[in-house]
Tab-separated table of C-alpha atoms in Angstrom:
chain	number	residue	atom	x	y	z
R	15	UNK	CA	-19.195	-20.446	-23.754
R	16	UNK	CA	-23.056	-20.717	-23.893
R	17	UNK	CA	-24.225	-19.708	-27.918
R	18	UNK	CA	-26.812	-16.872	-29.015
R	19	UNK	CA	-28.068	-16.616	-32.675
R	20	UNK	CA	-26.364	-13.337	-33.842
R	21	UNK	CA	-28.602	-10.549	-35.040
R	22	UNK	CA	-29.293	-9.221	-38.093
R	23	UNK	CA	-27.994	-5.621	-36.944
R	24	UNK	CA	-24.899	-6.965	-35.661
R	25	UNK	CA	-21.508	-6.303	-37.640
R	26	UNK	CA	-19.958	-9.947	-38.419
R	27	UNK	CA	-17.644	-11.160	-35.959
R	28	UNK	CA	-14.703	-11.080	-37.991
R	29	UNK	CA	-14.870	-7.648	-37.289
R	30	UNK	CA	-15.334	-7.249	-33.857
R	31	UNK	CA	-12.417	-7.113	-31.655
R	32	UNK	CA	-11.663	-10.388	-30.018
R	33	UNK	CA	-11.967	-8.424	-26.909
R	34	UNK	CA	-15.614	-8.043	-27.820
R	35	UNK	CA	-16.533	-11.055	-28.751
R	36	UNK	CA	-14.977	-13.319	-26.324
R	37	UNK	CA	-17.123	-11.431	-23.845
R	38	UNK	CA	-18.678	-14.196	-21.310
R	39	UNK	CA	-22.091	-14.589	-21.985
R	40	UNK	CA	-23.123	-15.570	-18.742
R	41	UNK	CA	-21.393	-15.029	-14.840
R	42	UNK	CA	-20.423	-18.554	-15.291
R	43	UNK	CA	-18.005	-17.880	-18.055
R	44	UNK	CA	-15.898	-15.537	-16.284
R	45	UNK	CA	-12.962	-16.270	-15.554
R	46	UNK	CA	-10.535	-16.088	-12.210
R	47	UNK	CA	-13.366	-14.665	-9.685
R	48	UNK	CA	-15.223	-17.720	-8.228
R	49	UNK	CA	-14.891	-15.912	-4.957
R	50	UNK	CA	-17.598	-13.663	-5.577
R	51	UNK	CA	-19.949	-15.468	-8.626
R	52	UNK	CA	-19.753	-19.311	-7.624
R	53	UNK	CA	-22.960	-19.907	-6.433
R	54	UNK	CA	-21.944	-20.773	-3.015
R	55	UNK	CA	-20.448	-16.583	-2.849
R	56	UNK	CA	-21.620	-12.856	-1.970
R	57	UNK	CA	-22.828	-12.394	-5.802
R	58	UNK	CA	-23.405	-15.586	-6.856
R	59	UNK	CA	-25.964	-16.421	-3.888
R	60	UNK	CA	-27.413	-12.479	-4.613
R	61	UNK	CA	-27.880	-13.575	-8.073
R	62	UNK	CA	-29.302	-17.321	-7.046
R	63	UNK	CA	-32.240	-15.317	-4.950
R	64	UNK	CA	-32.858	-12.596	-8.016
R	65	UNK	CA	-31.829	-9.710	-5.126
R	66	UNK	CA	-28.881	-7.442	-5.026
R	67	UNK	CA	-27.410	-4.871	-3.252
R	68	UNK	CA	-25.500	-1.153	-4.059
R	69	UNK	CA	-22.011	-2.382	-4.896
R	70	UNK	CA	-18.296	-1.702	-5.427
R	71	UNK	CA	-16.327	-4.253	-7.765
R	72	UNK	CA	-12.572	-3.206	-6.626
R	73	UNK	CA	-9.801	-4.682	-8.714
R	74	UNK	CA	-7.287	-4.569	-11.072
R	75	UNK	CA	-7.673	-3.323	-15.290
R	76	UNK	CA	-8.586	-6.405	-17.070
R	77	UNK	CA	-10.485	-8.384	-14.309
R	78	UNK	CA	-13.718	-8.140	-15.381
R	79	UNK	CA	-15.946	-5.288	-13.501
R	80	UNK	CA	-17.642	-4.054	-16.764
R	81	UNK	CA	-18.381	-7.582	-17.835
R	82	UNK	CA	-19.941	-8.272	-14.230
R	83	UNK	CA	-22.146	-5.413	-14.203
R	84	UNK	CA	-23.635	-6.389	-17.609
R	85	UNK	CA	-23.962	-9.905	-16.820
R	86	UNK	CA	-25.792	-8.805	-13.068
R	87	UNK	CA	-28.193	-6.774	-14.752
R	88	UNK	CA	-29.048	-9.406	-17.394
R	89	UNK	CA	-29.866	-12.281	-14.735
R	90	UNK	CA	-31.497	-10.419	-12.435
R	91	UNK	CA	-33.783	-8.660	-14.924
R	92	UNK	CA	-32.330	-4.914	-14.731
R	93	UNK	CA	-31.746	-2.767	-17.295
R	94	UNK	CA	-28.179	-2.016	-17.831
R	95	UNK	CA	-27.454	1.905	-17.080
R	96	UNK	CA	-23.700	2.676	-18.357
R	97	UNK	CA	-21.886	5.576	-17.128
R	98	UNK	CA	-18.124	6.444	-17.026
R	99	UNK	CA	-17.471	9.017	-14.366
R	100	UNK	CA	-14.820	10.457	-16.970
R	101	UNK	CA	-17.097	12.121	-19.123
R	102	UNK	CA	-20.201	12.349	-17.238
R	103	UNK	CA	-21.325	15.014	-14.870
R	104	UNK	CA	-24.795	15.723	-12.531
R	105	UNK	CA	-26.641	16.108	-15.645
R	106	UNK	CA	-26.237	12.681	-16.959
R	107	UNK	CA	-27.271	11.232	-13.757
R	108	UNK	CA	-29.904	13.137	-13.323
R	109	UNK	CA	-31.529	11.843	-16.128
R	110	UNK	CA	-30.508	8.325	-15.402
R	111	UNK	CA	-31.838	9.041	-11.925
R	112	UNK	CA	-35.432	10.646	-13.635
R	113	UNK	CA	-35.313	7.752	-15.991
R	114	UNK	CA	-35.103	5.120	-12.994
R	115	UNK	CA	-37.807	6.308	-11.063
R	116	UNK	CA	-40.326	6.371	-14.182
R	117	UNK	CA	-39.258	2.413	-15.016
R	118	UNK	CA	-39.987	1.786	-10.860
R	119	UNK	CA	-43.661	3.170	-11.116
R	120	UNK	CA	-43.785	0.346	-13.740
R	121	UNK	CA	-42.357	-2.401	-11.573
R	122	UNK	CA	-38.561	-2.474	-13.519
R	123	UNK	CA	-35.694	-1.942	-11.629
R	124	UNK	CA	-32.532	-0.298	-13.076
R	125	UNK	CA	-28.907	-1.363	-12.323
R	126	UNK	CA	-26.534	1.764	-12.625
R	127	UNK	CA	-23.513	1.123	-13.459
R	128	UNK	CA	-20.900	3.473	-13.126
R	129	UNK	CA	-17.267	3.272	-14.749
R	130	UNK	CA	-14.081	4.741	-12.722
R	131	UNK	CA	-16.526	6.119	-9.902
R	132	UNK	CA	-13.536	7.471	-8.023
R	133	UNK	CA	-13.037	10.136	-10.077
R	134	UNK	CA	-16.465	11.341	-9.144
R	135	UNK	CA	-16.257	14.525	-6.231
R	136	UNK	CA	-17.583	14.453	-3.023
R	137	UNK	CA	-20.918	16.060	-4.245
R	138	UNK	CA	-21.295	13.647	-7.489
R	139	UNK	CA	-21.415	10.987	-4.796
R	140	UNK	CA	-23.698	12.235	-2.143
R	141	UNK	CA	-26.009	12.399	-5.631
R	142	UNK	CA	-26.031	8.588	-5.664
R	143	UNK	CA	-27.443	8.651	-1.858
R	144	UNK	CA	-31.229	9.274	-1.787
R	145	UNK	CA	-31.624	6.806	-5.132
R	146	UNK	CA	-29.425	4.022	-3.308
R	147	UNK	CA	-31.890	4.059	-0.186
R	148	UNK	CA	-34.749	3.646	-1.326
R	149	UNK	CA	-34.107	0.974	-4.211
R	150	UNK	CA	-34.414	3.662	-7.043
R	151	UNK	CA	-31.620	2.025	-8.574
R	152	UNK	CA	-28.786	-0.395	-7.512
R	153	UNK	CA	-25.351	0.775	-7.910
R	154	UNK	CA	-22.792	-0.955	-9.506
R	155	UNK	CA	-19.426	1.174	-8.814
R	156	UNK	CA	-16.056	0.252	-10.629
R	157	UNK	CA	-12.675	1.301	-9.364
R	158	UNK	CA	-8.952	0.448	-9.860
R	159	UNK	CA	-8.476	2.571	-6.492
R	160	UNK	CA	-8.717	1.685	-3.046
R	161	UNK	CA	-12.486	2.789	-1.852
R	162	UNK	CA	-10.886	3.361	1.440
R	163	UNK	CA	-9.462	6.809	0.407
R	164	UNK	CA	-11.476	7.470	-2.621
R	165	UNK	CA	-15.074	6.825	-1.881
R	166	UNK	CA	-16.863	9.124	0.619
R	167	UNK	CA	-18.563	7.602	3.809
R	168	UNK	CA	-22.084	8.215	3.473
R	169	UNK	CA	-21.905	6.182	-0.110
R	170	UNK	CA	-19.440	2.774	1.179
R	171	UNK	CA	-21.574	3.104	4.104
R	172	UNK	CA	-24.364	2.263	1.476
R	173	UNK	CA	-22.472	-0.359	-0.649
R	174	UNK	CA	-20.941	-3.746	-0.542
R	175	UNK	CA	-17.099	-3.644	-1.492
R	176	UNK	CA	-16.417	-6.773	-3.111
R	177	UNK	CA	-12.071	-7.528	-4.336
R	178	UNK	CA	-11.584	-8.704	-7.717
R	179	UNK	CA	-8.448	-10.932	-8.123
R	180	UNK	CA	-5.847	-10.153	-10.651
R	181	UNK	CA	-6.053	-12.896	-13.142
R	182	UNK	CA	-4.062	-16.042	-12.430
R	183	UNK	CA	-2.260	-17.978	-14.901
R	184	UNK	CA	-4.714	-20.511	-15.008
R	185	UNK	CA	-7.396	-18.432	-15.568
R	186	UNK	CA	-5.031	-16.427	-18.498
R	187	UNK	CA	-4.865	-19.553	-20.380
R	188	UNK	CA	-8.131	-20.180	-20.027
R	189	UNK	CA	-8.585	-17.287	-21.886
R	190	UNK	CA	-6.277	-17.902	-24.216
R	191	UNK	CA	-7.548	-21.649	-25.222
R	192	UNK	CA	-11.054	-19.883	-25.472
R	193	UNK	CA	-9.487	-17.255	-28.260
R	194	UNK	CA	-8.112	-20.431	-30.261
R	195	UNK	CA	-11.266	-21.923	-30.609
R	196	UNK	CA	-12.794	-19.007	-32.070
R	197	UNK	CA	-10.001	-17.892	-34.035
R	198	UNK	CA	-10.787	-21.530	-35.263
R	199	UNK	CA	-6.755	-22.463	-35.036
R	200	UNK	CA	-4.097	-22.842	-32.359
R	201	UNK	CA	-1.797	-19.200	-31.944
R	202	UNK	CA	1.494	-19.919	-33.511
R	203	UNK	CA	3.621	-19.699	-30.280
R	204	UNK	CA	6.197	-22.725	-28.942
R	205	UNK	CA	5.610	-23.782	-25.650
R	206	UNK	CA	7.856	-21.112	-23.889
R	207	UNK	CA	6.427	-18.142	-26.175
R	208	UNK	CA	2.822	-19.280	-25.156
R	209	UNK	CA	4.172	-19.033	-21.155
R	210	UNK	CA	6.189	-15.732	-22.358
R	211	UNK	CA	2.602	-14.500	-23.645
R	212	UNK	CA	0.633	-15.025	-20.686
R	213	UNK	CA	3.016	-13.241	-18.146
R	214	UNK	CA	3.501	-10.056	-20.603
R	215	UNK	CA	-0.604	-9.984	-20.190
R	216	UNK	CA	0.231	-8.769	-16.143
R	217	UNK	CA	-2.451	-10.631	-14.988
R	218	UNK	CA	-5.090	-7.970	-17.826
R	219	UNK	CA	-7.230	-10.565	-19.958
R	220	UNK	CA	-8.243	-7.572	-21.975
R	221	UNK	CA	-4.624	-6.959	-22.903
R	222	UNK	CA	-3.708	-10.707	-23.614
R	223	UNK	CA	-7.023	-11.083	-26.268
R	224	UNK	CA	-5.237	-7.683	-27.396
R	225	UNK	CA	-1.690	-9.908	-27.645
R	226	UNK	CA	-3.443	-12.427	-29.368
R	227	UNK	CA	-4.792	-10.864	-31.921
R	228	UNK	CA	-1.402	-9.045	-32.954
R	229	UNK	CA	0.409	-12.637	-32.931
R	230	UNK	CA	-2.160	-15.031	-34.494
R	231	UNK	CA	-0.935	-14.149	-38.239
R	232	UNK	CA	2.865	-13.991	-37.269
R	233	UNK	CA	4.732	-17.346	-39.142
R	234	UNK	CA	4.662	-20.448	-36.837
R	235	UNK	CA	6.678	-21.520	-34.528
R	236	UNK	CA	7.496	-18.008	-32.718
R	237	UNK	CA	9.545	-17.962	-29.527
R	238	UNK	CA	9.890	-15.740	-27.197
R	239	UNK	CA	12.348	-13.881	-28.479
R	240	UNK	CA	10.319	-13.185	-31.715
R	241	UNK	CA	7.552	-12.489	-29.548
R	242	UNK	CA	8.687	-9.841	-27.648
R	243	UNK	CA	9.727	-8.463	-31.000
R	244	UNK	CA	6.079	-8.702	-32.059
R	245	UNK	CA	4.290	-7.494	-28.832
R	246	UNK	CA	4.700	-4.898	-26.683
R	247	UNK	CA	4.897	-5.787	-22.776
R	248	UNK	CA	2.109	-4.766	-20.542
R	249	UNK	CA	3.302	-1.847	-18.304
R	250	UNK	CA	3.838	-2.764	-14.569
R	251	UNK	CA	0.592	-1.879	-12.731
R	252	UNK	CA	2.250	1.192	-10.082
R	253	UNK	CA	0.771	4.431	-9.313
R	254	UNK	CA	3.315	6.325	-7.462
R	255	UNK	CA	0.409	8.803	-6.280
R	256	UNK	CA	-2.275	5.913	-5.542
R	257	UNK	CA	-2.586	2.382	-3.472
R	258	UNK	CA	0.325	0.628	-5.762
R	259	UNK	CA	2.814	2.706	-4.679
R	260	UNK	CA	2.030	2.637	-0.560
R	261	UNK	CA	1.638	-0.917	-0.920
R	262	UNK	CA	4.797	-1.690	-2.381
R	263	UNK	CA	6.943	0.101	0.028
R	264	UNK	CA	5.352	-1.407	2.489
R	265	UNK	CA	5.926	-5.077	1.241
R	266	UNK	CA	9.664	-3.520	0.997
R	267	UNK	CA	9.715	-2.333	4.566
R	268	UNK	CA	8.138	-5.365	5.699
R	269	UNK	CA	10.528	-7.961	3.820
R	270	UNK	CA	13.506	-6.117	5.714
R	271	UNK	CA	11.566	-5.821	9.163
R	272	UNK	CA	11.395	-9.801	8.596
R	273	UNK	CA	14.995	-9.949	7.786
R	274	UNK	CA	14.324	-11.430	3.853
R	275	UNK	CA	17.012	-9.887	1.614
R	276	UNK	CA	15.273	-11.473	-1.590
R	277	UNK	CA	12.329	-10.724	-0.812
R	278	UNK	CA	12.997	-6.979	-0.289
R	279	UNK	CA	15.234	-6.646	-3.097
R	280	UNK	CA	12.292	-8.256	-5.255
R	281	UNK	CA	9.558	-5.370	-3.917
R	282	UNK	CA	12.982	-2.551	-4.544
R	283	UNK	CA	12.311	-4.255	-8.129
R	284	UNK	CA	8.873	-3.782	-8.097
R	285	UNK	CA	9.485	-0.494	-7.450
R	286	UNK	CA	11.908	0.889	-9.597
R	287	UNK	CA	10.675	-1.219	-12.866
R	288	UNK	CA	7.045	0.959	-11.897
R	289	UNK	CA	8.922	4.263	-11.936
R	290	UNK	CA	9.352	4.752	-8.550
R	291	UNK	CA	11.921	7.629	-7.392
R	292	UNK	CA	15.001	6.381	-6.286
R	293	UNK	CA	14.865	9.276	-3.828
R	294	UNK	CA	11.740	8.394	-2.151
R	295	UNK	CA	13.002	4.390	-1.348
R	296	UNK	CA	16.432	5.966	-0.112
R	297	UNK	CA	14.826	7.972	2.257
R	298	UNK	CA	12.114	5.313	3.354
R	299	UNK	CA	15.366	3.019	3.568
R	300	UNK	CA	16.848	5.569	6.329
R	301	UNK	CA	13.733	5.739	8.338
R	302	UNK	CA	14.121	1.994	8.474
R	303	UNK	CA	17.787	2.149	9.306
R	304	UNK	CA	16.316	4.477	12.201
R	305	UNK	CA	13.133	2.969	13.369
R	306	UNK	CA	13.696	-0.951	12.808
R	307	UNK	CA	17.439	-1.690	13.577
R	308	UNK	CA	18.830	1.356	15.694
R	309	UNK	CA	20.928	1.179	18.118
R	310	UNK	CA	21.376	-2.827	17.444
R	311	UNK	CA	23.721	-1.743	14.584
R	312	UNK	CA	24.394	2.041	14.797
R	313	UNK	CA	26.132	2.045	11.305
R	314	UNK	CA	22.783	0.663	9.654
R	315	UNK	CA	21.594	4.330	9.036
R	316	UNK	CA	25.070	5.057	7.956
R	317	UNK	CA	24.676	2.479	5.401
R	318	UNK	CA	21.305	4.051	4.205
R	319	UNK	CA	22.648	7.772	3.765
R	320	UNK	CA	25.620	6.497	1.825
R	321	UNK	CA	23.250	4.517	-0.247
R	322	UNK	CA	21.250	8.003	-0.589
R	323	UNK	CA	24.495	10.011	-1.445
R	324	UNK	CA	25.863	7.857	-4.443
R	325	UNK	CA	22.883	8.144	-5.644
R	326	UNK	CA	22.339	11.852	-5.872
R	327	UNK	CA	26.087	11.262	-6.990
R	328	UNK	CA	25.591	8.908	-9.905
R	329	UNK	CA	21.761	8.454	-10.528
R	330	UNK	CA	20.361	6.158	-12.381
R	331	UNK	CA	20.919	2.849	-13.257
R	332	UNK	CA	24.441	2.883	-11.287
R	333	UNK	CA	23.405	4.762	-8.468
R	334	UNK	CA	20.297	2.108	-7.739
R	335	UNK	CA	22.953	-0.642	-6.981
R	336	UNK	CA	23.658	1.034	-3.951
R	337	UNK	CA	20.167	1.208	-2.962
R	338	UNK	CA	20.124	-2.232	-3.626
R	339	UNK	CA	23.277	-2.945	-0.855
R	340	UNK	CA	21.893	-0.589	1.579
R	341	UNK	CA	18.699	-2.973	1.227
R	342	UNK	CA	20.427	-5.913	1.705
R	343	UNK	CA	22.024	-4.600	4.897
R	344	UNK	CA	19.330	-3.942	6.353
R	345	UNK	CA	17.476	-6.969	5.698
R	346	UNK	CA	20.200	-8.724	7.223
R	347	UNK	CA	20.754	-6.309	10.018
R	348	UNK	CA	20.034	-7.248	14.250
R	349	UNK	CA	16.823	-5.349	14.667
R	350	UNK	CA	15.454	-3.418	17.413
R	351	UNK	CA	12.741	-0.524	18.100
R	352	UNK	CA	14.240	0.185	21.124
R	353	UNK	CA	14.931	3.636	20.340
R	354	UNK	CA	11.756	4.250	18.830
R	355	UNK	CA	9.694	2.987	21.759
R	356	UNK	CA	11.724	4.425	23.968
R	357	UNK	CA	11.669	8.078	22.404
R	358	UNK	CA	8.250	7.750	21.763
R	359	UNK	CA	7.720	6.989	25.829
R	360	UNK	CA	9.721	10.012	26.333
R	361	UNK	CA	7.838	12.124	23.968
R	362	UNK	CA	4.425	10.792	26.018
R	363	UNK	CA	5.772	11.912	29.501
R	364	UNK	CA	7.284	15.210	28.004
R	365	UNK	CA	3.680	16.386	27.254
R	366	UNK	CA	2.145	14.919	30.313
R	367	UNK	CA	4.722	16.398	32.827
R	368	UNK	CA	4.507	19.875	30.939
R	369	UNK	CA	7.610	22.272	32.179
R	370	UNK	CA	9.019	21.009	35.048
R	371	UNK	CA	12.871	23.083	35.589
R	372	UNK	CA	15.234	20.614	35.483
R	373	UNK	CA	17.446	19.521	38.544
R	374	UNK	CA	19.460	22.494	39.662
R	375	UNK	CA	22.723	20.596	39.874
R	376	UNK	CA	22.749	20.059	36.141
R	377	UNK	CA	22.024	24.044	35.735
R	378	UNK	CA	24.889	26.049	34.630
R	379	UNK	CA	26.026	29.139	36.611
R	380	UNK	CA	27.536	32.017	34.923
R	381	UNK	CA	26.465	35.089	37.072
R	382	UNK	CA	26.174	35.039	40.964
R	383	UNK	CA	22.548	35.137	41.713
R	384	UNK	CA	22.306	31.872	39.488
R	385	UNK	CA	25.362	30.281	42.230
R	386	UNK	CA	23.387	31.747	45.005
R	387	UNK	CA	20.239	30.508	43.582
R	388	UNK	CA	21.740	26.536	43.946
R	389	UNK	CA	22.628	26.423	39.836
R	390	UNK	CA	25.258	23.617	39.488
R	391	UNK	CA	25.437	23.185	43.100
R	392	UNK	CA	26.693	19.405	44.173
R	393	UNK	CA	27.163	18.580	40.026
R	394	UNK	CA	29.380	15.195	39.559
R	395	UNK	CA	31.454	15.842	36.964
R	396	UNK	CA	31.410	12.033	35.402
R	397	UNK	CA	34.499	11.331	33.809
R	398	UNK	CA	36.289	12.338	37.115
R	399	UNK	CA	34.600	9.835	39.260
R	400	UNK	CA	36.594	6.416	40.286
R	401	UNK	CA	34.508	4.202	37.623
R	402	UNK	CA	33.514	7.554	35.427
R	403	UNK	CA	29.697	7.197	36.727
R	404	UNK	CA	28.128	9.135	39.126
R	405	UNK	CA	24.628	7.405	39.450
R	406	UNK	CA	23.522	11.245	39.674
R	407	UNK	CA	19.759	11.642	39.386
R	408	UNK	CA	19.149	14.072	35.947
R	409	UNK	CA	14.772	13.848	36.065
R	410	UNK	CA	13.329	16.856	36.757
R	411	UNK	CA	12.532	17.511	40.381
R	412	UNK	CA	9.282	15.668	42.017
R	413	UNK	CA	9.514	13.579	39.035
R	414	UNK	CA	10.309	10.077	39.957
R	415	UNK	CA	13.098	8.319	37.752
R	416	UNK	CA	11.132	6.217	34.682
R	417	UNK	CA	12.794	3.846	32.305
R	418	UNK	CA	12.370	5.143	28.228
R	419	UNK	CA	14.758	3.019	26.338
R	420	UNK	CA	14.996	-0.545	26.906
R	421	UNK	CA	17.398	-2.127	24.879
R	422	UNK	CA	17.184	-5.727	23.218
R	423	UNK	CA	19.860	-8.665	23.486
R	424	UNK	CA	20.389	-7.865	19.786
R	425	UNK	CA	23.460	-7.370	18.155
R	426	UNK	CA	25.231	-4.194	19.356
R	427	UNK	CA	22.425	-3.794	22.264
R	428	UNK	CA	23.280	-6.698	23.914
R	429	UNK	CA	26.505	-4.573	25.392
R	430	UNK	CA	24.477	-1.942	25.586
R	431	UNK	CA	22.072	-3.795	27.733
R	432	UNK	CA	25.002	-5.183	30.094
R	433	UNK	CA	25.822	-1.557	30.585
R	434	UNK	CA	22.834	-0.238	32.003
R	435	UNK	CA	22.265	-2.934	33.833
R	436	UNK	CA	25.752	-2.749	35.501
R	437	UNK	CA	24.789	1.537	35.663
R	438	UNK	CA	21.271	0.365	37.275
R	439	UNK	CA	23.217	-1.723	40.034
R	440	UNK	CA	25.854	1.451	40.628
R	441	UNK	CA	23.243	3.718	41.123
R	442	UNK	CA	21.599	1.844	43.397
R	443	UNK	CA	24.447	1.692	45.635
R	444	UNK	CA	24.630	5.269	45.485
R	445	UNK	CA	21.196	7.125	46.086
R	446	UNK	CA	21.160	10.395	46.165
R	447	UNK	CA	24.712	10.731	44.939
R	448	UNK	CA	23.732	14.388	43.086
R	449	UNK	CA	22.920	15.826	46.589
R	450	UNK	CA	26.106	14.016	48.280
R	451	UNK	CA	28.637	15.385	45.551
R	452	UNK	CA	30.959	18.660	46.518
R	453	UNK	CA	33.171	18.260	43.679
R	454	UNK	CA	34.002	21.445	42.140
R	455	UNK	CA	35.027	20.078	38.284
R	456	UNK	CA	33.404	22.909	36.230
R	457	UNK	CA	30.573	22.125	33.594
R	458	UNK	CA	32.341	20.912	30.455
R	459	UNK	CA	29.113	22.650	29.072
């Protein structure tokens, strides 16, 4: 890390968090997002040319946003306007807006930078607007959220969203070595305590300086066992309302789509260790039994609701183990979408055809004028027919005969498939067996 003589006005660094004063000095020094600073990437090449643009820094708590901003403003010659969209309101950007413009009739620009800016409204954003165009100031938004669904329009239309990377191991112990030279000795962990260390941190440098400094008086040699005595664990990263928690059940429904058992009992993990309610994987689970597998093993959503029910039957821990089998099955499951293609094709020509009457031999007939009218004239009662199908045309009149479902060759479809296919070559030899039929076997209906 590059040195500056401290100042006079400065407390002593003893007495500064180590947080604090292991803060890069430079956009060099920071750690785990060469993506964006190396000088061959977006920032780094904005910074290399002493020009940026509006921007979102998008990542993780402990990455490094605040840091960036800082750093930005110092090499391009900004001056460094902190907000936090917590506790500030119109009023304080006003006056950072007011302030802004008088520094540009000087020649300065102004880099805003503005903490949590999701948790600015609507109209707190559209404030940003005018001040963005016209190079008043250049925005620096920070957000742990997706900008997707918590940034308006108008203001990502005006700004650069640029992914911070959760901190890798590498760039943890990094970290970590830099804290030892300034704490002036190595921590006093063994080698599997110092691995234990850096994957409590979650991927948060912030929280692993915090670590350190809780374990660099603690008698040497401490293990991991010791260590997790002396150090609380860094809470999973889940919101159950936010991104986290739709991405996660997707990685679970996706692991099972691809038929990976470990890997979908690893993101049911993920899940539950963040909080997640049972309730809502069990009933994601079913929709999967439903939409992914269906009819290529029927007793998949069978599986699913009895996963559900010992669940509301036991709760938790025990009742999660059945979660866990019903994931398992239907990772390992024959899939299909079959039946949701096909009712999803049916659901398409339902609204296009509109209310076509169905065919009058399927009609029931309980009162005369319904007989005279042709109800249930010429029905085929299946199941007394030589091979118990009548090829009998159900569509509505004038609407010719279309194919919803189609069936895959996997597991239980593939009989299904040899059955309409031996239907499809029986009804052919028979057209127009509804209008051919006399047989009087009343409706079963």
């Amino acid at each position: 890390m590059s040195e500056q003589p401290p100042s006079l006005f400065e407390m002593e660094d003893s007495s500064r968090p180590l947080a604090d004063r292991l803060r890069p000095r430079t956009l060099a020094d920071v750690v785990g997002q060469d993506h964006l600073l190396a000088a061959h990437a977006p920032i780094g090449r904005m910074v290399g040319v002493q020009r940026l643009v509006s921007m979102i820094l998008w990542g993780p708590p402990g990455c490094g946003k605040t840091t960036i901003a800082r750093l930005l403003a110092e090499q391009t010659n900004l001056v460094f306007e902190p907000l936090s969209a917590t506790f500030s309101g119109v009023a304080d950007l006003r006056k950072v807006f007011q302030a802004a413009q008088r520094r540009r009739e000087i020649g300065q620009g102004t880099l805003l930078f503005v903490d949590e800016i999701h948790r600015f409204n609507r109209a707190q954003q559209d404030s940003f607007l005018p001040y963005v165009e016209d190079g008043t100031i250049v925005l620096v938004g920070a957000t742990t959220e997706n900008p997707s669904f918590e940034l308006n329009g108008a203001l990502l239309s005006r700004c650069q969203v640029f992914v911070l990377k959760r901190l890798d191991d590498a760039a943890l112990n990094t970290i970590t070595k830099r804290a030892e030279d300034t704490l002036g000795a190595p921590l006093p962990l063994d080698g599997n305590a110092r691995q234990a260390l850096v994957a409590m941190a979650d991927g948060d440098g912030r929280y692993l300086l915090n670590m350190i400094e809780q374990v660099q008086s603690l008698p040497a040699p401490v293990g991991p066992t010791t260590l997790a005595a002396a150090v609380q664990k860094r809470s999973p990263q889940y919101d159950k309302a936010q991104e986290g928690h739709y991405n996660l059940i997707s990685a679970l429904h996706k692991s099972m789509r691809g038929s990976d058992p470990d890997a979908a009992l690893y993101w049911l993990a993920r899940m539950l260790d963040g909080g997640e309610d049972p309730l809502f994987i069990a009933r994601r689970i079913t929709r999967f039994a439903t939409e992914d597998i269906g009819m290529a093993d029927p007793n998949a959503v069978q599986q699913a609701l009895a996963a559900w029910d010992v669940y509301e039957r036991l709760g938790s821990p025990e009742g999660e183990l059945a979660i866990a089998q019903a994931v398992i099955y239907l990772a390992t499951a024959p899939k299909s979408i079959g039946v949701y293609r096909g009712f999803n094709r049916a659901c398409d020509a339902a609204r296009r055809t509109g209310s076509l009457m169905p065919p009058a031999h399927i009609l029931n007939a309980p009162t005369r004028l319904m007989k005279d009218l042709g109800y249930g004239k010429g029905y085929q009662y299946d199941p007394d027919t030589e091979t118990g199908f009548s090829g009998a045309d159900y569509f509505p009149e004038g609407m010719p005969r279309q194919t919803f479902y189609e069936p895959t060759t996997n597991g239980y479809e593939r009989a299904i498939t040899e059955r309409i296919h031996h239907w499809a070559e029986m009804r052919a030899a028979v057209p127009n067996a509804s209008t051919r039929n006399d047989s009087t076997t009343p409706d079963p209906d």
